[in-house]
Amino acid sequence: MESCLSIFSLAVLVLHSSATHRGVRLVGGSDLCSGRLEVQHGETWGSVCDSDFDWQDAEVVCRELDCGVPSQVLKGAHFGKGEGQVWTEEFQCRGSESHLSFCPKSSTKTQSCTHENDVGLECFGYTGFRLVNGSDSCSGRVELQWLFRDWGTVCDLYWDLTDASVLCQQLGCGEAVAAPGQAWFGQGSGPVWADVFECRGNESHLSHCAVSTWGRAVCSHGQDAGVICSGENWLSLRLVGAGGDCAGRLEVYHNGSWGTVCDDSWDLADSQVVCRQLQCGTALSAPVPASFSQGTGPIWLDEVGCLGNESSLWECPSAGWGRHDCGHKEDVRILCSDHTLLRLSAGCSGQAEVYYNGTWGSICANSMTDTTAALVCKQLGCGDKGTVRETNSRLSPDPRWLDFVSCRKHDSTLWQCPSSPWGQNDCTDREVAYITCSVPLALRLAGDTNCSGRVELRYEGSWGTVCDDSWDLQDAQVVCRQLGCGDAVSAAIEASFGPGIGTIWLDEVNCTGSELHLWDCCHSGLNQSDCRHKEDAGVTCTGRTRTTPQTQPLGGLSASPLVLLLLGALLFVVLALLVGQLIQNRNLRKALSKGALAPYHDAVYEEIEYKLAREGTYSAPRRGRFLSDELPSGYDDVEDSEGDPVPGEGRLSKGAQCGSEEVFSSVLTLTSNHADI
């Protein structure tokens, strides 16, 4: 039977003999791993101002004292006021140093520190937590690791449901359902830790529970404690806002709601734990390629201090659930190596490109069919049809990430399609895939005028908006040109023209300014955004604006109501004159047919000649003209009283029209011309 040890009791004996000559110590606490921080300078010990000390500094102190990891950094002389001087330099540790003396130092920015501001620290010797031999990760035998070295079990005599509840929350496994003892999940190996955790149940981590450092009884592995958690929050962290599951703003689920994590003390080691837990590869230091808005709701965690080898974020020390001094502008953002994005260089057409391992690269056209192109179009929200061809452009980005992509009918995303491994290809600059999608789109500006307002896009019969992420004057220029509204004056953001409704169709629009259509610009894909309508984009153009839409006739030119009224009146007058002329002509024909005008023909012609002579327009008749030696056809000779013909005189024949057809033709021509206008 293995003897039960109190690891904290053992630590006290070891640390008592070594801590005093290391240049750093904790005094005034319950043991050598908690208390007011004092640093030796020469032969003098002095306290440290709480404004000059952070979590990374605390990691180094706990490591130097062989006390594990920080549990709490306490301000305001929590462990009593010190004596002597207050340290006048600020420690700037990275968190990985083995001794505080190895950390860079700078002059303190706080000149008014007194012993009222002495900083205190509590370290925690257990650095690993897990449940073993259960049906899943949220049930099993409780095992704790001491100082990153030995794993051991916990004695069930001092373990209860309250302690189990804290561990379940720490592991992201919901609430504790049971805390069975008597090696319910089998007997473990190694030491049996007999430290007593005196949790209240509201702690977020076992390190925040009070610990008794003495053993009450001898325990064996036959008394190993176990835990069964509800498991409802096991998948309780996520990355959102970057268009994929492996990059974005870090959010954790706690107490029934999602919240964010503050970036105080956050570094690549913390991100490494998150990427590993999400099975997203390794953490990258490169910036996330898509921007994302600030989070909302509670800020659940702050001062997270992972070493990088933890299996989950819940094993890392922090300031505790809901304890922070941050705003959402400090939300943690993470990029993992397995983060993937897809785009076409011109929006819904262009060179096919993917984002992987922190870099944009091309897709080769080898073995690619229109079926694969159609899947790409559908994934980007650019319709469900597409064609692919090879392009000889040398502007495509390196590396060539994918080759021999061949999608099947049951694949729903490009990432499910068979292909060569990442980065392995057999293509040249002339074999990059160029995909063209068929997608019906329409554009308008919703505002006081047709050339300024909120940018709205219609797709699949529904009008929606455009998010203002990355929106600038070049994007606005494309909108104004496309709508025939001149040049762009301004690119409005934050719903300056009021929030819209419906789907936010476009986000992360990035135009060069020369595109013919807004959807030809690079963007995150149709209906792929993380925005709300308070971020709707707008545009103001220089072009002529209208308060109401104008109709266009078939001729293509606009006609005002006044012009139409005048044309109608003119047509009425002309038709009235025409009708009068036709009636007069009809009467004349009747009179001629009956000889009614015979007694008057001399007077008629006299009057004609007299008028012409008076006006100076009469001249001798010319051949080939109306007045000539030979009368035109349609006229009969006029005879005198003796039956002789009168030269140069005649009467209208029965078939003559007096130019009525010519008048009607003129009216039709005038009407047609006005109609063309």
CSV table of N, CA and C in Angstrom, one decimal, residues 8 31 33-34 62 66-72 121-129 144-148 170 195 197 205-211 317:
chain,number,residue,atom,x,y,z
A,8,PHE,N,1.8,19.6,-0.7
A,8,PHE,CA,2.1,21.0,-0.3
A,8,PHE,C,3.0,21.0,1.0
A,31,ASP,N,1.6,29.7,3.1
A,31,ASP,CA,2.7,28.8,2.9
A,31,ASP,C,3.7,29.6,2.0
A,33,CYS,N,4.3,29.5,-1.0
A,33,CYS,CA,3.8,29.7,-2.3
A,33,CYS,C,2.7,30.7,-2.4
A,34,SER,N,2.6,31.5,-1.4
A,34,SER,CA,1.6,32.6,-1.4
A,34,SER,C,2.1,33.7,-0.5
A,62,CYS,N,6.5,32.2,-9.7
A,62,CYS,CA,6.0,30.9,-9.3
A,62,CYS,C,7.0,29.8,-9.8
A,66,ASP,N,9.6,27.3,-7.6
A,66,ASP,CA,9.2,25.9,-7.8
A,66,ASP,C,7.8,25.7,-7.2
A,67,CYS,N,6.9,26.7,-7.4
A,67,CYS,CA,5.5,26.6,-6.8
A,67,CYS,C,4.5,26.4,-7.9
A,68,GLY,N,4.9,26.0,-9.1
A,68,GLY,CA,3.9,25.7,-10.1
A,68,GLY,C,3.5,27.0,-10.9
A,69,VAL,N,2.2,27.3,-11.0
A,69,VAL,CA,1.8,28.4,-11.8
A,69,VAL,C,1.0,29.4,-11.0
A,70,PRO,N,0.8,30.6,-11.4
A,70,PRO,CA,0.1,31.6,-10.7
A,70,PRO,C,-1.4,31.2,-10.5
A,71,SER,N,-1.9,31.4,-9.4
A,71,SER,CA,-3.3,31.2,-9.2
A,71,SER,C,-4.1,32.6,-9.1
A,72,GLN,N,-3.5,33.6,-8.4
A,72,GLN,CA,-4.0,34.9,-8.3
A,72,GLN,C,-2.9,35.9,-8.1
A,121,LEU,N,0.8,37.5,-4.3
A,121,LEU,CA,0.8,36.4,-5.3
A,121,LEU,C,0.4,35.1,-4.6
A,122,GLU,N,-0.4,34.3,-5.3
A,122,GLU,CA,-0.7,32.9,-4.9
A,122,GLU,C,-0.3,32.0,-6.0
A,123,CYS,N,0.6,31.1,-5.7
A,123,CYS,CA,1.0,30.1,-6.7
A,123,CYS,C,0.2,28.7,-6.5
A,124,PHE,N,0.2,27.9,-7.5
A,124,PHE,CA,-0.6,26.7,-7.4
A,124,PHE,C,0.3,25.6,-8.0
A,125,GLY,N,0.5,24.5,-7.2
A,125,GLY,CA,1.5,23.5,-7.6
A,125,GLY,C,1.0,22.5,-8.6
A,126,TYR,N,-0.4,22.4,-8.7
A,126,TYR,CA,-0.9,21.5,-9.7
A,126,TYR,C,-1.0,22.1,-11.1
A,127,THR,N,-0.3,21.5,-12.1
A,127,THR,CA,-0.3,22.2,-13.4
A,127,THR,C,-1.0,21.4,-14.5
A,128,GLY,N,-1.5,20.3,-14.1
A,128,GLY,CA,-2.3,19.5,-15.1
A,128,GLY,C,-3.5,18.8,-14.5
A,129,PHE,N,-4.6,18.7,-15.3
A,129,PHE,CA,-5.8,18.2,-14.8
A,129,PHE,C,-6.5,17.3,-15.9
A,144,LEU,N,-4.2,14.6,-11.3
A,144,LEU,CA,-3.6,15.9,-11.3
A,144,LEU,C,-2.1,15.7,-11.4
A,145,GLN,N,-1.5,16.7,-12.1
A,145,GLN,CA,-0.1,16.7,-12.3
A,145,GLN,C,0.6,17.8,-11.5
A,146,TRP,N,1.7,17.4,-10.8
A,146,TRP,CA,2.4,18.3,-10.0
A,146,TRP,C,3.6,18.9,-10.7
A,147,LEU,N,3.7,20.2,-10.8
A,147,LEU,CA,4.8,20.9,-11.4
A,147,LEU,C,5.3,20.3,-12.7
A,148,PHE,N,4.3,20.0,-13.6
A,148,PHE,CA,4.6,19.5,-14.9
A,148,PHE,C,5.4,18.2,-14.9
A,170,GLN,N,-14.0,23.8,-15.1
A,170,GLN,CA,-12.6,24.1,-15.6
A,170,GLN,C,-12.3,23.4,-16.9
A,195,ASP,N,-4.0,16.3,-0.6
A,195,ASP,CA,-4.4,17.7,-0.3
A,195,ASP,C,-5.9,17.8,-0.3
A,197,PHE,N,-9.0,20.0,-1.1
A,197,PHE,CA,-9.6,21.2,-1.8
A,197,PHE,C,-10.9,21.6,-1.1
A,205,HIS,N,-11.7,27.5,-11.5
A,205,HIS,CA,-10.5,26.7,-11.6
A,205,HIS,C,-10.1,26.1,-10.2
A,206,LEU,N,-9.6,24.9,-10.2
A,206,LEU,CA,-9.2,24.3,-8.9
A,206,LEU,C,-8.2,25.2,-8.2
A,207,SER,N,-7.4,25.9,-8.9
A,207,SER,CA,-6.4,26.7,-8.3
A,207,SER,C,-6.9,27.9,-7.5
A,208,HIS,N,-8.2,28.2,-7.7
A,208,HIS,CA,-8.8,29.3,-6.9
A,208,HIS,C,-9.5,28.8,-5.6
A,209,CYS,N,-9.4,27.5,-5.4
A,209,CYS,CA,-10.0,26.9,-4.2
A,209,CYS,C,-8.9,26.9,-3.1
A,210,ALA,N,-9.4,27.1,-1.9
A,210,ALA,CA,-8.4,27.0,-0.7
A,210,ALA,C,-8.0,25.5,-0.6
A,211,VAL,N,-6.7,25.3,-0.2
A,211,VAL,CA,-6.1,24.0,-0.1
A,211,VAL,C,-5.5,23.8,1.3
A,317,PRO,N,-4.1,28.6,-16.3
A,317,PRO,CA,-4.6,29.6,-15.2
A,317,PRO,C,-5.1,30.9,-15.8
